[in-house]
Amino acid sequence: MRKVYNKVISVAGNVITVKASGVGYEELAEITTRRGKSLAQVIKLEDDLVSLQVFAGSRGVSTSDEVRFLGHPMQVAFSEDMLGRIFTGSGVPRDGGPEITENLIEIGGPSVNPAKRIIPKRMIRTNIPMIDVFNSLVASQKLPIFSVSGEPYNELLARIALQAEVDMIILGGIGLKFDEYMKFRNTLEEGGALNRSIFFVHTAADPVVEGLMVPDLALAVAEKFALQGKEVLVLLTDMTNFADSLKEIAITMEQVPSNRGYPGDLYSQLASRYEKAVDFEGAGAITTLAVTTMPGDDVTHPVPDNTGFITEGQFYLRNGRIEPFGSLSRLKQQVNADTRKDHRAIMDGMIQLYAQYLETEEKRSMGFRMSPWDDKLLKYGKLFEEGMMSLSVNIPLEGALDRGWSILSQCFKPEETGLRSELVKEFWPETVQAEELEAAEETV
Amino acid sequence: MTQQTGKITGISGNMLIVEFEGTITQNEVGYAVRGNERLKSEVIRIQGNKAFLQVFESTKGLSIGDQVEFTSELLSVQLGPGLLTQIYDGLQNPLPELAEEHGFFLPRGVVLDPLGGDREWHFTPIAKKGDVVRAGDYLGSVPETQFKHYIMVPFDFQGEFTVESIQPQRDYSVKATIATVKDKKGQTHNLAMQFSWPVKLPVQAYKEKILPTEPLVTKVRIIDTFFPVAKGGTYCIPGPFGAGKTVLQQITSRYADVDIVIIAACGERAGEIVETMREFPELTDPKTGRSLMERTIIIANTSSMPVAAREASVYTATTLGEYYRQMGLNVLLLADSTSRWAQAMRELSGRLEEIPGEEAFPAYLESRIAEFYERAGLIQLNNGEQGSLTIGGTVSPAGGNFEEPVTQATLKVVGAFHGLSRARSDARRFPAIDPLESWSKYKSIVPAEMVQICRDFLVKGSDVRQMMMVVGEEGTSIEDFVVHLKSELLDSVYLQQNAFDKVDAATSTERQQFMMEKMISILQAEFDLTEKEEARTFFYDLRQRIIDWNFIEWNTDEFKKQEQMIDELIKGKVKNA
Ligand SMILES: Nc1ncnc2c1ncn2[C@@H]1O[C@H](COP(=O)(O)OP(=O)(O)OP(=O)(O)O)[C@@H](O)[C@H]1O
Ligand SMILES: [Mg+2]
């Protein structure tokens, strides 16, 4: 029988302190207040003082409330029965279904031994050219979508989730708006993917601290499934909310902030979650796609900045399009050599030309006379944006590569493209029919 | 000495407060005991009867009152044959062996023998009975991969010793006694091949440090030609995320002309080091024809591994580098990223509630960074031979802004600065080393005049482009326009280099010198170009052919054929040849 304490000594922010003994670091406790029961986690021990962060927040906690230590750290169930179910940030059902308590596993477990990882090599096709051609997504990759509120990042996540060939999808929602989460649910349901999905959802209306557990819950369950050989896709949205919760706790604990109020260990905290993405030797894999909204559209803000240093690239979603600049899949070279031999050349060549187009576009907007070369670039830029960048384009990789050659040949002479001569010989289209190009288009 | 113990009175993150009695030493190792787990920790502050310890593992489940056992030994690594080809964590725990015994996840509180325990090595004595030896002197040698691995007098042996006995040529394990020496007081010491050294102290068992002069050829053109590194020198690669720091270090670790490479993956992605771990054993070192792994040691303390061990990992790697330098070898240490190491210091400093400096980094950040790079150097050994340790560290500045404490402190002490620019990496101009901002104090592999000519063109080209942004192409003279095109050509075919192409990834000294002459002749040539469109077409054509040329193996028939084509193209446009 675990000890029960009735004396809360201090309440500050969402952290309470009690006098207790025999308590383990990171142990869980249950606190009963007039608002009901909440879980709390030990975050500091000093002599007989125990500080706990209260998942439901400290609002309504009284000094005589009951704190019962559970003798174990945070756990979550792990079972096939969780498929199709929706849980809260404390891991309890939020869909009215039965509670699942079998097979409890610890969350936030140790990190994978690098010696047990393998080099990722399986491309996840999305039929989005800006991803498949220019920044291929690879199984076991961790990749955030950098964006600002209002952009369709959750739609993009859901679309990728539906089209990706994975065994299961685990969604971790942190500070998710209620309607966003319902939209997710409905999209996956309509696409027939709900029965291979598990949701851990913390909404904007839920207590802040509860959101802190969501990535760990989602990833702990994902890890177990991956160890059983499953290909798991984890979606985390929005990790900026997660970081903001960390900040709140750090400030309550009077930690010295390092940058704009965020704690000095923000990098390590984010990394320990993102690094759960893995391709296990002899088992399955976890791929993590996250949303990181950038406050003030500023990528140097500590949250996107630290994230960029951790993840294997990032997609910038701006004006409803995945930006070619800045967007990067760092694992693409693991897979894009074996797709088609012109893949890399098209990828590099088209981007370099698009960069030149942007310069020309700037000059044009400043009223400079356009040289014949500038005119070519202008034409190219427009075709590139319509045929490749638009998110309405939904074609397989090979089709997109063919389209790339077609766009180039409509605008340039081969030697103007900087592409290797041997590829030009093989892939440069003889003649191009614009209608053909249109016909090939298939929209979502 | 009886073993000191203490009791935990506070836990916050990976820091423990421990009440003790008796004597303890700053930086000594202690073990927090929980059931049958022993969690390695290091004393980082002593205050009255309280010691503050950083734990190298997760502190989950530890409790107030749990016991801590002190060892009175400073945090150390084991030195001896068998280090090469190893993959260690930041505390020299061998990761493949851990995986074999414990599976997918890193177990807590497990310490394995870093040198593989009973493995035997074929020892050949060098010292003779009666020889007078001092720390770092060679007692004998064993073959380790392609190297003659010298067995040395331990570095912490102070003063002179007389060899009493030395074992004959034969196989021994690293822990067997191979020699007995007597100190001035007449006390004898048994020496094994393996000995230890505290990681945070520099090894100084040599005669003197000398100024590095010889270039360390990385085979990256923009580095060797423009911003060279010297054997025994130091350099840093700061850059925003995704600008190419890691890729640059990866290709350097493959192609650099050194004996031994030590890769310290410090707080970065596990996936990156997995690539190296898995690929190196399969790759052959063109110089020796043996696997690249045989000249490599990997220290992997990646971002999700414990933070305190991350702080230690950089020192572990440096100590191993210093050890091989003592054998007269040229060692290159690549640390990615030193910012993660600095952040580990910051996390700790925060827990200790020290007065924070800029961006909450501790006040001693600058001196720690200086001490670290100071451990590089070209040295003259006691026997007159030379050895070198070169250190190259990446820096990951917050927001990509170099005006931050880690970058600034690093720039004060290093000999070369390879600053990566976001603009260049966005434009896929790799390696994204900024040719106008970067610098080096070391000597290039091509004559200084040539470098200067190129620099001038790069500067002038950039000026012209700035101007063109204002006055447009039509407001630019054809002369200026050609300068712009020439500088762009130099950029595209010489500064840029494709890390993923078998041939282009590494350019030998010879080839760089040859290419440089060709580039100079193009830069200095006067071309018969009057129309801008014509000039652009000509230079794009030329660029295309030289890029193709870069992909062709050096000095083959195909290479010469391509050269002819290029020469003809030039000849066709050059004025009054
Ligand atoms: N020399 C190069 N040639 C071609 N592509 C490159 C080169 N260097 C970098 N890249 C591209 O840029 C990506 C990011 O490079 P890298 O991982 O080295 O960045 P980084 O500076 O180490 O970033 P971080 O600080 O986040 O670790 C690579 O995955 C690759 O796509
Ligand atoms: Mg990197």
PDB file of C-alpha atoms in Angstrom, chain A residues 113-115, chain B residues 77-98 106 112-117 119 121 144 194 262-266 273 277 293 296-302 305 309 313 316-317 320 323-324:
ATOM      1  CA  ASN A 113      21.468   1.847 -29.121  1.00  0.00           C
ATOM      2  CA  PRO A 114      22.846   3.365 -32.348  1.00  0.00           C
ATOM      3  CA  ALA A 115      24.370  -0.015 -33.088  1.00  0.00           C
TER       4      ALA A 115
ATOM      5  CA  VAL B  77      39.407   6.412 -20.264  1.00  0.00           C
ATOM      6  CA  GLN B  78      41.360   3.220 -20.836  1.00  0.00           C
ATOM      7  CA  LEU B  79      44.216   3.494 -23.307  1.00  0.00           C
ATOM      8  CA  GLY B  80      45.867   0.600 -25.097  1.00  0.00           C
ATOM      9  CA  PRO B  81      45.673  -1.499 -28.265  1.00  0.00           C
ATOM     10  CA  GLY B  82      42.173  -2.230 -29.464  1.00  0.00           C
ATOM     11  CA  LEU B  83      40.819   1.299 -29.596  1.00  0.00           C
ATOM     12  CA  LEU B  84      40.782   1.495 -33.386  1.00  0.00           C
ATOM     13  CA  THR B  85      37.549   0.386 -35.111  1.00  0.00           C
ATOM     14  CA  GLN B  86      35.667   0.815 -31.842  1.00  0.00           C
ATOM     15  CA  ILE B  87      32.326   2.526 -31.476  1.00  0.00           C
ATOM     16  CA  TYR B  88      31.955   3.963 -28.007  1.00  0.00           C
ATOM     17  CA  ASP B  89      29.466   6.090 -26.177  1.00  0.00           C
ATOM     18  CA  GLY B  90      30.709   9.267 -24.493  1.00  0.00           C
ATOM     19  CA  LEU B  91      32.137   7.321 -21.568  1.00  0.00           C
ATOM     20  CA  GLN B  92      33.947   4.716 -23.660  1.00  0.00           C
ATOM     21  CA  ASN B  93      31.279   2.044 -23.328  1.00  0.00           C
ATOM     22  CA  PRO B  94      31.411  -0.067 -26.516  1.00  0.00           C
ATOM     23  CA  LEU B  95      28.021   0.209 -28.210  1.00  0.00           C
ATOM     24  CA  PRO B  96      28.071  -2.939 -30.370  1.00  0.00           C
ATOM     25  CA  GLU B  97      28.933  -5.067 -27.338  1.00  0.00           C
ATOM     26  CA  LEU B  98      26.181  -3.380 -25.338  1.00  0.00           C
ATOM     27  CA  LEU B 106      20.790   1.339 -23.978  1.00  0.00           C
ATOM     28  CA  LEU B 112      31.696  -2.899 -20.263  1.00  0.00           C
ATOM     29  CA  ASP B 113      35.416  -3.300 -20.827  1.00  0.00           C
ATOM     30  CA  PRO B 114      36.368  -0.796 -23.540  1.00  0.00           C
ATOM     31  CA  LEU B 115      39.342  -2.810 -24.791  1.00  0.00           C
ATOM     32  CA  GLY B 116      37.631  -6.142 -25.102  1.00  0.00           C
ATOM     33  CA  GLY B 117      39.086  -7.783 -21.985  1.00  0.00           C
ATOM     34  CA  ARG B 119      41.988 -10.167 -26.425  1.00  0.00           C
ATOM     35  CA  TRP B 121      48.210  -8.713 -28.868  1.00  0.00           C
ATOM     36  CA  GLU B 144      47.045  -2.838 -34.555  1.00  0.00           C
ATOM     37  CA  GLN B 194      46.569  -0.814 -20.876  1.00  0.00           C
ATOM     38  CA  ILE B 262      38.277  10.161 -34.450  1.00  0.00           C
ATOM     39  CA  ILE B 263      34.668  11.050 -34.941  1.00  0.00           C
ATOM     40  CA  ALA B 264      32.857  12.540 -31.981  1.00  0.00           C
ATOM     41  CA  ALA B 265      29.132  12.606 -32.640  1.00  0.00           C
ATOM     42  CA  CYS B 266      28.229  14.881 -29.791  1.00  0.00           C
ATOM     43  CA  ILE B 273      26.549   8.290 -37.061  1.00  0.00           C
ATOM     44  CA  MET B 277      29.214   3.048 -38.521  1.00  0.00           C
ATOM     45  CA  MET B 293      37.094   1.617 -40.127  1.00  0.00           C
ATOM     46  CA  THR B 296      38.717   5.203 -37.262  1.00  0.00           C
ATOM     47  CA  ILE B 297      37.310   5.484 -33.746  1.00  0.00           C
ATOM     48  CA  ILE B 298      33.744   6.616 -33.261  1.00  0.00           C
ATOM     49  CA  ILE B 299      32.460   8.264 -30.112  1.00  0.00           C
ATOM     50  CA  ALA B 300      28.712   8.433 -30.367  1.00  0.00           C
ATOM     51  CA  ASN B 301      26.816  10.273 -27.708  1.00  0.00           C
ATOM     52  CA  THR B 302      23.836  11.309 -29.721  1.00  0.00           C
ATOM     53  CA  MET B 305      21.626   9.922 -24.898  1.00  0.00           C
ATOM     54  CA  ALA B 309      27.865  11.881 -20.959  1.00  0.00           C
ATOM     55  CA  SER B 313      32.292  12.655 -24.882  1.00  0.00           C
ATOM     56  CA  THR B 316      36.982  11.197 -24.266  1.00  0.00           C
ATOM     57  CA  ALA B 317      37.541  11.712 -27.977  1.00  0.00           C
ATOM     58  CA  LEU B 320      42.098   9.082 -27.516  1.00  0.00           C
ATOM     59  CA  TYR B 323      47.115   8.968 -27.183  1.00  0.00           C
ATOM     60  CA  TYR B 324      47.673   8.114 -30.847  1.00  0.00           C
TER      61      TYR B 324
END
